[in-house]
CSV table of C-alpha atoms in Angstrom, one decimal:
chain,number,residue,atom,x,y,z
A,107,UNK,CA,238.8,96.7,174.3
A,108,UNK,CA,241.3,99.8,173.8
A,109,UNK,CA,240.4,103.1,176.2
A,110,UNK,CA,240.0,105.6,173.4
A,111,UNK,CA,239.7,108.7,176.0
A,112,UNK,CA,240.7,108.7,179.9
A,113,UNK,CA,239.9,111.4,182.1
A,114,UNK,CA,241.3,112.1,185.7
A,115,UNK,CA,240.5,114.4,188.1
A,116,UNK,CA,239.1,117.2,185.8
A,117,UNK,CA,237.7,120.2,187.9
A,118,UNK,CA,236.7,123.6,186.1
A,119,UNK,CA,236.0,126.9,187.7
A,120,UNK,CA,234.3,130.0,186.6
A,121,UNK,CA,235.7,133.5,188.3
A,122,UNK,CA,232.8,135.1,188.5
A,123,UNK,CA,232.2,138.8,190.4
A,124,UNK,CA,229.8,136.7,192.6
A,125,UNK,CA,232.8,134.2,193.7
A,126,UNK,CA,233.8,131.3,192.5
A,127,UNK,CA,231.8,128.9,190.8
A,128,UNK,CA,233.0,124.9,190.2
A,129,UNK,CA,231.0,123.6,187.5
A,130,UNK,CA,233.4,120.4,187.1
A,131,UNK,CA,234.2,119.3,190.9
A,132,UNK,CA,237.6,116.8,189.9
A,133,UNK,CA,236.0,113.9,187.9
A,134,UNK,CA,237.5,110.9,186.4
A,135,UNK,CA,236.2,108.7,184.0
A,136,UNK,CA,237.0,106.8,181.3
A,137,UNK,CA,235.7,105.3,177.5
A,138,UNK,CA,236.6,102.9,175.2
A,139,UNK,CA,236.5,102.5,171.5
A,140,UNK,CA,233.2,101.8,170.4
A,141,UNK,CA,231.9,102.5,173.4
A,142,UNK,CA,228.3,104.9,173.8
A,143,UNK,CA,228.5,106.8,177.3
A,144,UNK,CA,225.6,108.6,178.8
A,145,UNK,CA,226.2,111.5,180.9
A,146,UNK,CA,222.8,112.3,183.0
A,147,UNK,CA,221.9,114.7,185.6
A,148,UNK,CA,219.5,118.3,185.9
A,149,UNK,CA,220.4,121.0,184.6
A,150,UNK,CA,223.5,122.8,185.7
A,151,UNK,CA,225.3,119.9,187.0
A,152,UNK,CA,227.9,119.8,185.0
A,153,UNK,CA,227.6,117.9,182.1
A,154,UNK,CA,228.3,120.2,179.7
A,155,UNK,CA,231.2,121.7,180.9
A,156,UNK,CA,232.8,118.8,181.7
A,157,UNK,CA,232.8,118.1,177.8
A,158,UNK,CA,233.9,121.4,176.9
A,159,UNK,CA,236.8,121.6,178.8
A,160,UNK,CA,238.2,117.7,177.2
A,161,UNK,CA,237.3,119.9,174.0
A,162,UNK,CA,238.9,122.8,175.5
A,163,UNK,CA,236.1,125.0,174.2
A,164,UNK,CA,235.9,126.8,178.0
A,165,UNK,CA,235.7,130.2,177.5
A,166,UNK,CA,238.4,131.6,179.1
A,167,UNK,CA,238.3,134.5,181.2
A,168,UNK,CA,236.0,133.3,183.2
A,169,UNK,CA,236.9,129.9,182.7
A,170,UNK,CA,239.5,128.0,183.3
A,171,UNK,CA,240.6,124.3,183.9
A,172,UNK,CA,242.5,124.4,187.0
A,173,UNK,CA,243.7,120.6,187.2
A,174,UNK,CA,242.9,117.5,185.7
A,175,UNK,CA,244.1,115.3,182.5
A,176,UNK,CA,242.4,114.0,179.5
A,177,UNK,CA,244.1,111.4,177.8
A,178,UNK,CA,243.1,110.8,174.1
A,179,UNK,CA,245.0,108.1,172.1
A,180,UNK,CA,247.9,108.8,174.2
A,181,UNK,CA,247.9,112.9,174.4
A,182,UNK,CA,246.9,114.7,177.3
A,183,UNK,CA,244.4,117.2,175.5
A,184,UNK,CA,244.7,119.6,178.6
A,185,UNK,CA,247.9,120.5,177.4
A,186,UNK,CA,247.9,121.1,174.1
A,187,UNK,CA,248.6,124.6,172.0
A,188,UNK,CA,245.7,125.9,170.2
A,189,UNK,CA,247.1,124.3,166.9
A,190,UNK,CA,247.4,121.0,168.1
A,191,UNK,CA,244.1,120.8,169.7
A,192,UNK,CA,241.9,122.8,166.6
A,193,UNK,CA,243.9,119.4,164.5
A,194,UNK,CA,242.0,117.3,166.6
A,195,UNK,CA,238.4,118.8,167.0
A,196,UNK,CA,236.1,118.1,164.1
A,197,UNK,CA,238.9,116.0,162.6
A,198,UNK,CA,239.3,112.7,165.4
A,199,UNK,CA,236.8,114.3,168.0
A,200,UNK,CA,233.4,115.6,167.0
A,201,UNK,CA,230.5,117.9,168.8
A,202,UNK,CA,227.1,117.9,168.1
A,203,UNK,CA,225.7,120.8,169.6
A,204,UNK,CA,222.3,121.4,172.3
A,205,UNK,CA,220.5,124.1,169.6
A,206,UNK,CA,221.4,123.9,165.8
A,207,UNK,CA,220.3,127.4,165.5
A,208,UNK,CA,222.7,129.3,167.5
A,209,UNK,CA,225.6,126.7,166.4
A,210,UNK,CA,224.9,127.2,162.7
A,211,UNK,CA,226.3,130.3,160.8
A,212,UNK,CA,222.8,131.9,159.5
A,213,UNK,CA,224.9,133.6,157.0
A,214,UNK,CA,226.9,131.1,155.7
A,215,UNK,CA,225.3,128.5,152.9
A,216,UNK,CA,225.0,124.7,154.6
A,217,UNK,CA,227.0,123.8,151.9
A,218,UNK,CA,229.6,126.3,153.2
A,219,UNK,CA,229.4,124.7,156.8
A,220,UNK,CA,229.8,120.9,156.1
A,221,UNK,CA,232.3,121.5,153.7
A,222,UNK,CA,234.9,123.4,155.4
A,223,UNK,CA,236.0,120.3,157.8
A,224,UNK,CA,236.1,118.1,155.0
A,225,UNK,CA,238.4,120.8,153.0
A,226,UNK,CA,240.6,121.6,156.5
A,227,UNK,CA,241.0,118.2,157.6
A,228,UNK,CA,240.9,115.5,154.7
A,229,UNK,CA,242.7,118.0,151.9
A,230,UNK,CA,239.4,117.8,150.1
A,231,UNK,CA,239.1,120.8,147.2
A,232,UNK,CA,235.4,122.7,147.1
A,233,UNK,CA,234.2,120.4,144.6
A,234,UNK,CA,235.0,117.4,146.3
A,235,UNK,CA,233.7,118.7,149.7
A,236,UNK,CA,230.5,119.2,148.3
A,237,UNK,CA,230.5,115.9,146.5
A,238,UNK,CA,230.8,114.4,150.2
A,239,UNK,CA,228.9,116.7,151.6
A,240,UNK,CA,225.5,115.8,149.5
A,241,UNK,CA,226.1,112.2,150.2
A,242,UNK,CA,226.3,113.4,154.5
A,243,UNK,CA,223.2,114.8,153.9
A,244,UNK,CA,221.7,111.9,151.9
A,245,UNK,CA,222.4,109.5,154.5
A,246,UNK,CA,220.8,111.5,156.8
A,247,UNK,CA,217.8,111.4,155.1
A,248,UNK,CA,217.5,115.2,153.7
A,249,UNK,CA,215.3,115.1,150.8
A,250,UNK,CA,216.7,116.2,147.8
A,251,UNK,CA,220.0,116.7,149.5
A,252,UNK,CA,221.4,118.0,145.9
A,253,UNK,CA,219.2,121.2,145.7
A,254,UNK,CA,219.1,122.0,149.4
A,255,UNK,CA,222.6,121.9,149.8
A,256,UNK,CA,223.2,125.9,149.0
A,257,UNK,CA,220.0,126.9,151.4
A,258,UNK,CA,220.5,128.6,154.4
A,259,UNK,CA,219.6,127.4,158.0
A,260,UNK,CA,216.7,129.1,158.7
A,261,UNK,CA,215.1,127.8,155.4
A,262,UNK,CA,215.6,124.2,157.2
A,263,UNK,CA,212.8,122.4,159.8
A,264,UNK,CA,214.7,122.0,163.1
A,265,UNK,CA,215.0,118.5,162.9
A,266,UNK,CA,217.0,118.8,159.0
A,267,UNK,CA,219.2,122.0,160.9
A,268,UNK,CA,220.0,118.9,163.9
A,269,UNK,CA,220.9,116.7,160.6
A,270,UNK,CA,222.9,119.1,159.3
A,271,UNK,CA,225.0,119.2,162.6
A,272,UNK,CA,225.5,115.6,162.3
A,273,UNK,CA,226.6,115.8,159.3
A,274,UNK,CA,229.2,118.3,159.9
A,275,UNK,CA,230.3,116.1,163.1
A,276,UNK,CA,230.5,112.7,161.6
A,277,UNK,CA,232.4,114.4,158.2
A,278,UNK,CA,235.8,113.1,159.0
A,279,UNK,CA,234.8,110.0,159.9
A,280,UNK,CA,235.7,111.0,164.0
A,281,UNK,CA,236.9,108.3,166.5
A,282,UNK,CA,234.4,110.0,169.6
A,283,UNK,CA,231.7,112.1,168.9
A,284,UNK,CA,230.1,114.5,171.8
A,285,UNK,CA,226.8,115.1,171.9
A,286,UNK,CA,225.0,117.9,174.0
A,287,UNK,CA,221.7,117.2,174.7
A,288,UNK,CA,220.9,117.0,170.8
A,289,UNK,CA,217.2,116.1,170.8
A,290,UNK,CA,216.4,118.7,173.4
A,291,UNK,CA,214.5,121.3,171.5
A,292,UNK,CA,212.7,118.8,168.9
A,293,UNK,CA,209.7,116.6,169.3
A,294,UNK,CA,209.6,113.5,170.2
A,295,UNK,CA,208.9,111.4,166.2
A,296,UNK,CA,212.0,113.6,165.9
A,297,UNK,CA,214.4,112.6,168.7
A,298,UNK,CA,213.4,109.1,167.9
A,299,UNK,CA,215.0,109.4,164.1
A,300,UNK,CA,218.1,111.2,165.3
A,301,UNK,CA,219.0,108.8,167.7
A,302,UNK,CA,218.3,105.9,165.1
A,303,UNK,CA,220.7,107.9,163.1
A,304,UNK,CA,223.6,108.1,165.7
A,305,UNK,CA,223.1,105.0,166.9
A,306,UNK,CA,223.1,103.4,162.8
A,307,UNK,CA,226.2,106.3,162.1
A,308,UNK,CA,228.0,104.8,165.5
A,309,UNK,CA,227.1,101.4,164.3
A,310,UNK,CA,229.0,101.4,160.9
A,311,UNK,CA,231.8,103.6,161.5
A,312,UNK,CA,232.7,102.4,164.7
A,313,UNK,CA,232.6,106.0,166.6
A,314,UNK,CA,232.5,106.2,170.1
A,315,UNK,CA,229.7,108.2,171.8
A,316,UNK,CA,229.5,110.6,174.8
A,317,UNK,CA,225.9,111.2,175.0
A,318,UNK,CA,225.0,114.2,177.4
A,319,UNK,CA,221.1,114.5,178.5
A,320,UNK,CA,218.6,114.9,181.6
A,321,UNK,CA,216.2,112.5,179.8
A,322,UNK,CA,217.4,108.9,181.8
A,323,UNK,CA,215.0,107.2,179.2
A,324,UNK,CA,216.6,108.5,176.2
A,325,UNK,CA,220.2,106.5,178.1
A,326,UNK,CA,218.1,103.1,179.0
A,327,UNK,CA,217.8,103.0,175.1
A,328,UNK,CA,221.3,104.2,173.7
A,329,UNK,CA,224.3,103.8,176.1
A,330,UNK,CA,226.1,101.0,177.0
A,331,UNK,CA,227.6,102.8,180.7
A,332,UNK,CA,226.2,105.4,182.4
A,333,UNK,CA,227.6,108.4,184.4
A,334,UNK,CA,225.4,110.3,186.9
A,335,UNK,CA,226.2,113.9,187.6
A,336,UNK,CA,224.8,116.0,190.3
A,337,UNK,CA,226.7,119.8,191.3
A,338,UNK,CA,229.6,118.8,189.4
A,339,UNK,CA,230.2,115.7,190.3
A,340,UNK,CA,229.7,112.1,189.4
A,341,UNK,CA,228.1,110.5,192.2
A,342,UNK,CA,227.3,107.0,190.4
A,343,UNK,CA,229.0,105.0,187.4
A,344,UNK,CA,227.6,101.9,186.0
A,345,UNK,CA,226.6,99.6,182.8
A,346,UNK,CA,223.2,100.9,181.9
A,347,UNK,CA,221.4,97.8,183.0
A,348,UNK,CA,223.3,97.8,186.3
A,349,UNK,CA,221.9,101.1,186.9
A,350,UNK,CA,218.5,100.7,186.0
A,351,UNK,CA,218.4,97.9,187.8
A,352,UNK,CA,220.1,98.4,191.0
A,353,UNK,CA,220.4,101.9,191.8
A,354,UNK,CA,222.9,102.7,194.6
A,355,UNK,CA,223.0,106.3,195.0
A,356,UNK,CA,219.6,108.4,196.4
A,357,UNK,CA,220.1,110.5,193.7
A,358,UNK,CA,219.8,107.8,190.9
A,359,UNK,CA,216.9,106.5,193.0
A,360,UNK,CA,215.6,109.8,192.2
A,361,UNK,CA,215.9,110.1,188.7
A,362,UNK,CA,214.5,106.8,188.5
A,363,UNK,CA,211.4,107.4,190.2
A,364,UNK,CA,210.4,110.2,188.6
A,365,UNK,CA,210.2,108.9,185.3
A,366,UNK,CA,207.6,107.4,183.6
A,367,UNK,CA,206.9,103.7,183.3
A,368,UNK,CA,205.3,101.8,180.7
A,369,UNK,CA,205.0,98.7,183.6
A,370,UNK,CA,203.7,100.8,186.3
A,371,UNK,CA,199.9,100.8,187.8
A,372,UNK,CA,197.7,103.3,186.1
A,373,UNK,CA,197.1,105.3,189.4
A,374,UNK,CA,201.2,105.2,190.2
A,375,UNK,CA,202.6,108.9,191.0
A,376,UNK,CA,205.7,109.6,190.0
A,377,UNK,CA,208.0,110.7,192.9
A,378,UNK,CA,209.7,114.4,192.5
A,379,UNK,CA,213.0,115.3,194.2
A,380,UNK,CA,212.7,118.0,196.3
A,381,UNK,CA,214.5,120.8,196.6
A,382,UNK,CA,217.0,122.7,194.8
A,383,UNK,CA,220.2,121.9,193.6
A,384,UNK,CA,223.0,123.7,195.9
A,385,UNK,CA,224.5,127.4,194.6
A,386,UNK,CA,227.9,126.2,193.7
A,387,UNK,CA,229.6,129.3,195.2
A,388,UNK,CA,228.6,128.9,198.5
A,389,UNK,CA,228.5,124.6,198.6
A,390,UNK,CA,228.1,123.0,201.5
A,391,UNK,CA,230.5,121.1,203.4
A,392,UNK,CA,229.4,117.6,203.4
A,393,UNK,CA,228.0,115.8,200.5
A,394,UNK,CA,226.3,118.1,198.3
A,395,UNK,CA,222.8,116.2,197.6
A,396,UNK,CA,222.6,115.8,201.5
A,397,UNK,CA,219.7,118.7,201.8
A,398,UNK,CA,217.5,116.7,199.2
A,399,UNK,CA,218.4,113.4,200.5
A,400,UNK,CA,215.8,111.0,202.5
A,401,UNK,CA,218.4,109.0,203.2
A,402,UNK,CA,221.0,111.2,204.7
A,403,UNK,CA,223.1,110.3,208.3
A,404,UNK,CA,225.2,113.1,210.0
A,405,UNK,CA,228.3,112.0,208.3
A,406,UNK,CA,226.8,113.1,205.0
A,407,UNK,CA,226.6,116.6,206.1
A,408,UNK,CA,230.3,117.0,206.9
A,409,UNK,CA,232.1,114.6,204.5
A,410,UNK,CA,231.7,114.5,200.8
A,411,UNK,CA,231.6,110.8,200.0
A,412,UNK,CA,234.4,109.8,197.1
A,413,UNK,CA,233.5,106.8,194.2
A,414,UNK,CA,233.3,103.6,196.0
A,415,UNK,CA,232.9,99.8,194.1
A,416,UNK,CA,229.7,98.8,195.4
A,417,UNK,CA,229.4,95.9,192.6
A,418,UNK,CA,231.3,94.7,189.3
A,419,UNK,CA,231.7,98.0,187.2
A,420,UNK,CA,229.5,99.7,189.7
A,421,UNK,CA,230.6,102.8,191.7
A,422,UNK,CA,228.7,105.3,193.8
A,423,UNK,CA,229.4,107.7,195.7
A,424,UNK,CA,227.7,107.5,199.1
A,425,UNK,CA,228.0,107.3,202.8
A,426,UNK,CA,224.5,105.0,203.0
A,427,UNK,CA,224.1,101.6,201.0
A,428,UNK,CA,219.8,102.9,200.0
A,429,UNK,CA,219.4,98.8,199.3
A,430,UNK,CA,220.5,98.1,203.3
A,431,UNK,CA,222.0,100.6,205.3
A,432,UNK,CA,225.3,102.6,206.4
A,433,UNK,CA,228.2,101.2,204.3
């Protein structure tokens, strides 16, 4: 299978009066066509901005991408000018966004919004764009998508206004769509139906999927490979079953145990991590989840363990094997 998008040693900082934050700490990755990846971790560990900054969509100041490539369908998208790279968001790469209300114009008709990729990209004139853009919102399963189609967002559930951002993503028919913690804000009858309608959408156009979230159950479902993030970096890699199976980072381990199983005993208490994530000004020397690890040795105070094979497909990223020992 074809690598649609390759990324090496991406690290972004923020310059912040405080000092200097990095949100992305030099990751590399990579994903093929067709391919769903899931991108987990807390909150604030990068996962986000990691994305932006492949989309380029890192406000800058305070931002800024201070090395790293991403490679998509040959092009380095970290080096293209502003025209090049507005040719290829919406059009060959797609974002869905965390919160449909803040992402969606509330002044601007939803016919408006879907249409103007269709009419930038594909050559599409206004009647044609709202031809295609009904038949989006049909097969997303808005009722009466005909008569809707000129209301504005806040006369739309959340769940339709998270359709409608689908709909503006998967308009142009893009080879990788991104999406940012999509189902965070809606219930969970809802989450189920959008991700049945990525995963159907991904299914019949062949798109490939970057699938950002916290919620590891949401992943066991979806993605076919899983990256784990913590303080901006990814500190385990591996096919979803791998990982669920034979976890090989503490972190993972983690995540893991503190979520819910349908196969546990009833009086089973889930496990918290404790602690607090490190401040990413002031990190601290060694490995960065050392402070919250049970399993930590001296060396993992001092020495910030790279991505090691520790199985087919499988890398992690720590000084301790948690199935046996030291590695």
């Amino acid at each position: 299978m074809a690598k649609l998008l390759e990324v090496k040693g991406l690290k972004t900082q923020f310059f912040t009066q405080d000092g200097v934050v990095t949100a992305v700490g030099g990751i590399s990755y990579d994903l093929n066509e067709g391919e769903t990846l899931g991108i987990v971790g807390e909150s604030g560990c990068g996962k986000s901005v990691s994305v932006l900054s492949v989309m380029r969509l890192i406000p800058v100041p305070p931002g800024r991408i201070v090395a790293g490539e991403a490679w998509f369908q040959g092009r380095d998208l970290l080096t293209m000018d502003q025209e090049e790279i507005r040719s290829v968001r919406g059009n060959k790469i797609a974002m869905i966004f965390q919160d449909p209300m803040t992402s969606l114009n509330p002044v601007l008709t939803i016919n408006r919004q879907v249409s103007e990729a269709l009419e930038l990209h594909l050559d599409m004139d206004k009647k044609q764009a709202r031809k295609r853009s009904i038949e989006l919102l049909d097969l997303l399963r808005i009722p009466e998508a005909g008569d809707r189609i000129d209301d504005y967002p806040h006369q739309f559930s959340g769940g339709m206004r998270q359709r409608v951002m689908i709909a503006m993503a998967m308009s142009c028919n893009p080879q990788l769509l991104i999406a940012d913690e999509p189902t965070t804000a809606l219930d969970v009858t809802i989450q189920a139906q959008i991700i049945d309608l990525v995963t159907r959408l991904k299914e019949e156009m062949g798109t490939a999927v970057i699938w950002i979230t916290h919620d590891m159950g949401v992943i066991a479902g979806l993605a076919e490979r899983v990256n784990v993030m913590y303080a901006g970096y990814i500190v385990e890699s591996a096919d979803v079953k791998e990982l669920y199976a034979d976890p090989r980072h503490p972190y993972t381990l983690g995540l893991l145990r503190s979520l819910p199983r349908l196969d546990a005993e009833r009086r089973e208490k889930l496990t918290p991590i404790e602690g607090l994530p490190p401040d990413l000004i002031d990190m601290p020397p060694g490995c960065p989840f050392a402070p919250r690890c049970d399993y930590a040795i001296e060396r993992c105070l001092v020495e910030n363990p790279k991505l090691e094979t520790v199985a087919r497909r499988h890398t992690a990223a720590c000084w301790v094997d948690v199935t046996g020992g030291k590695r």
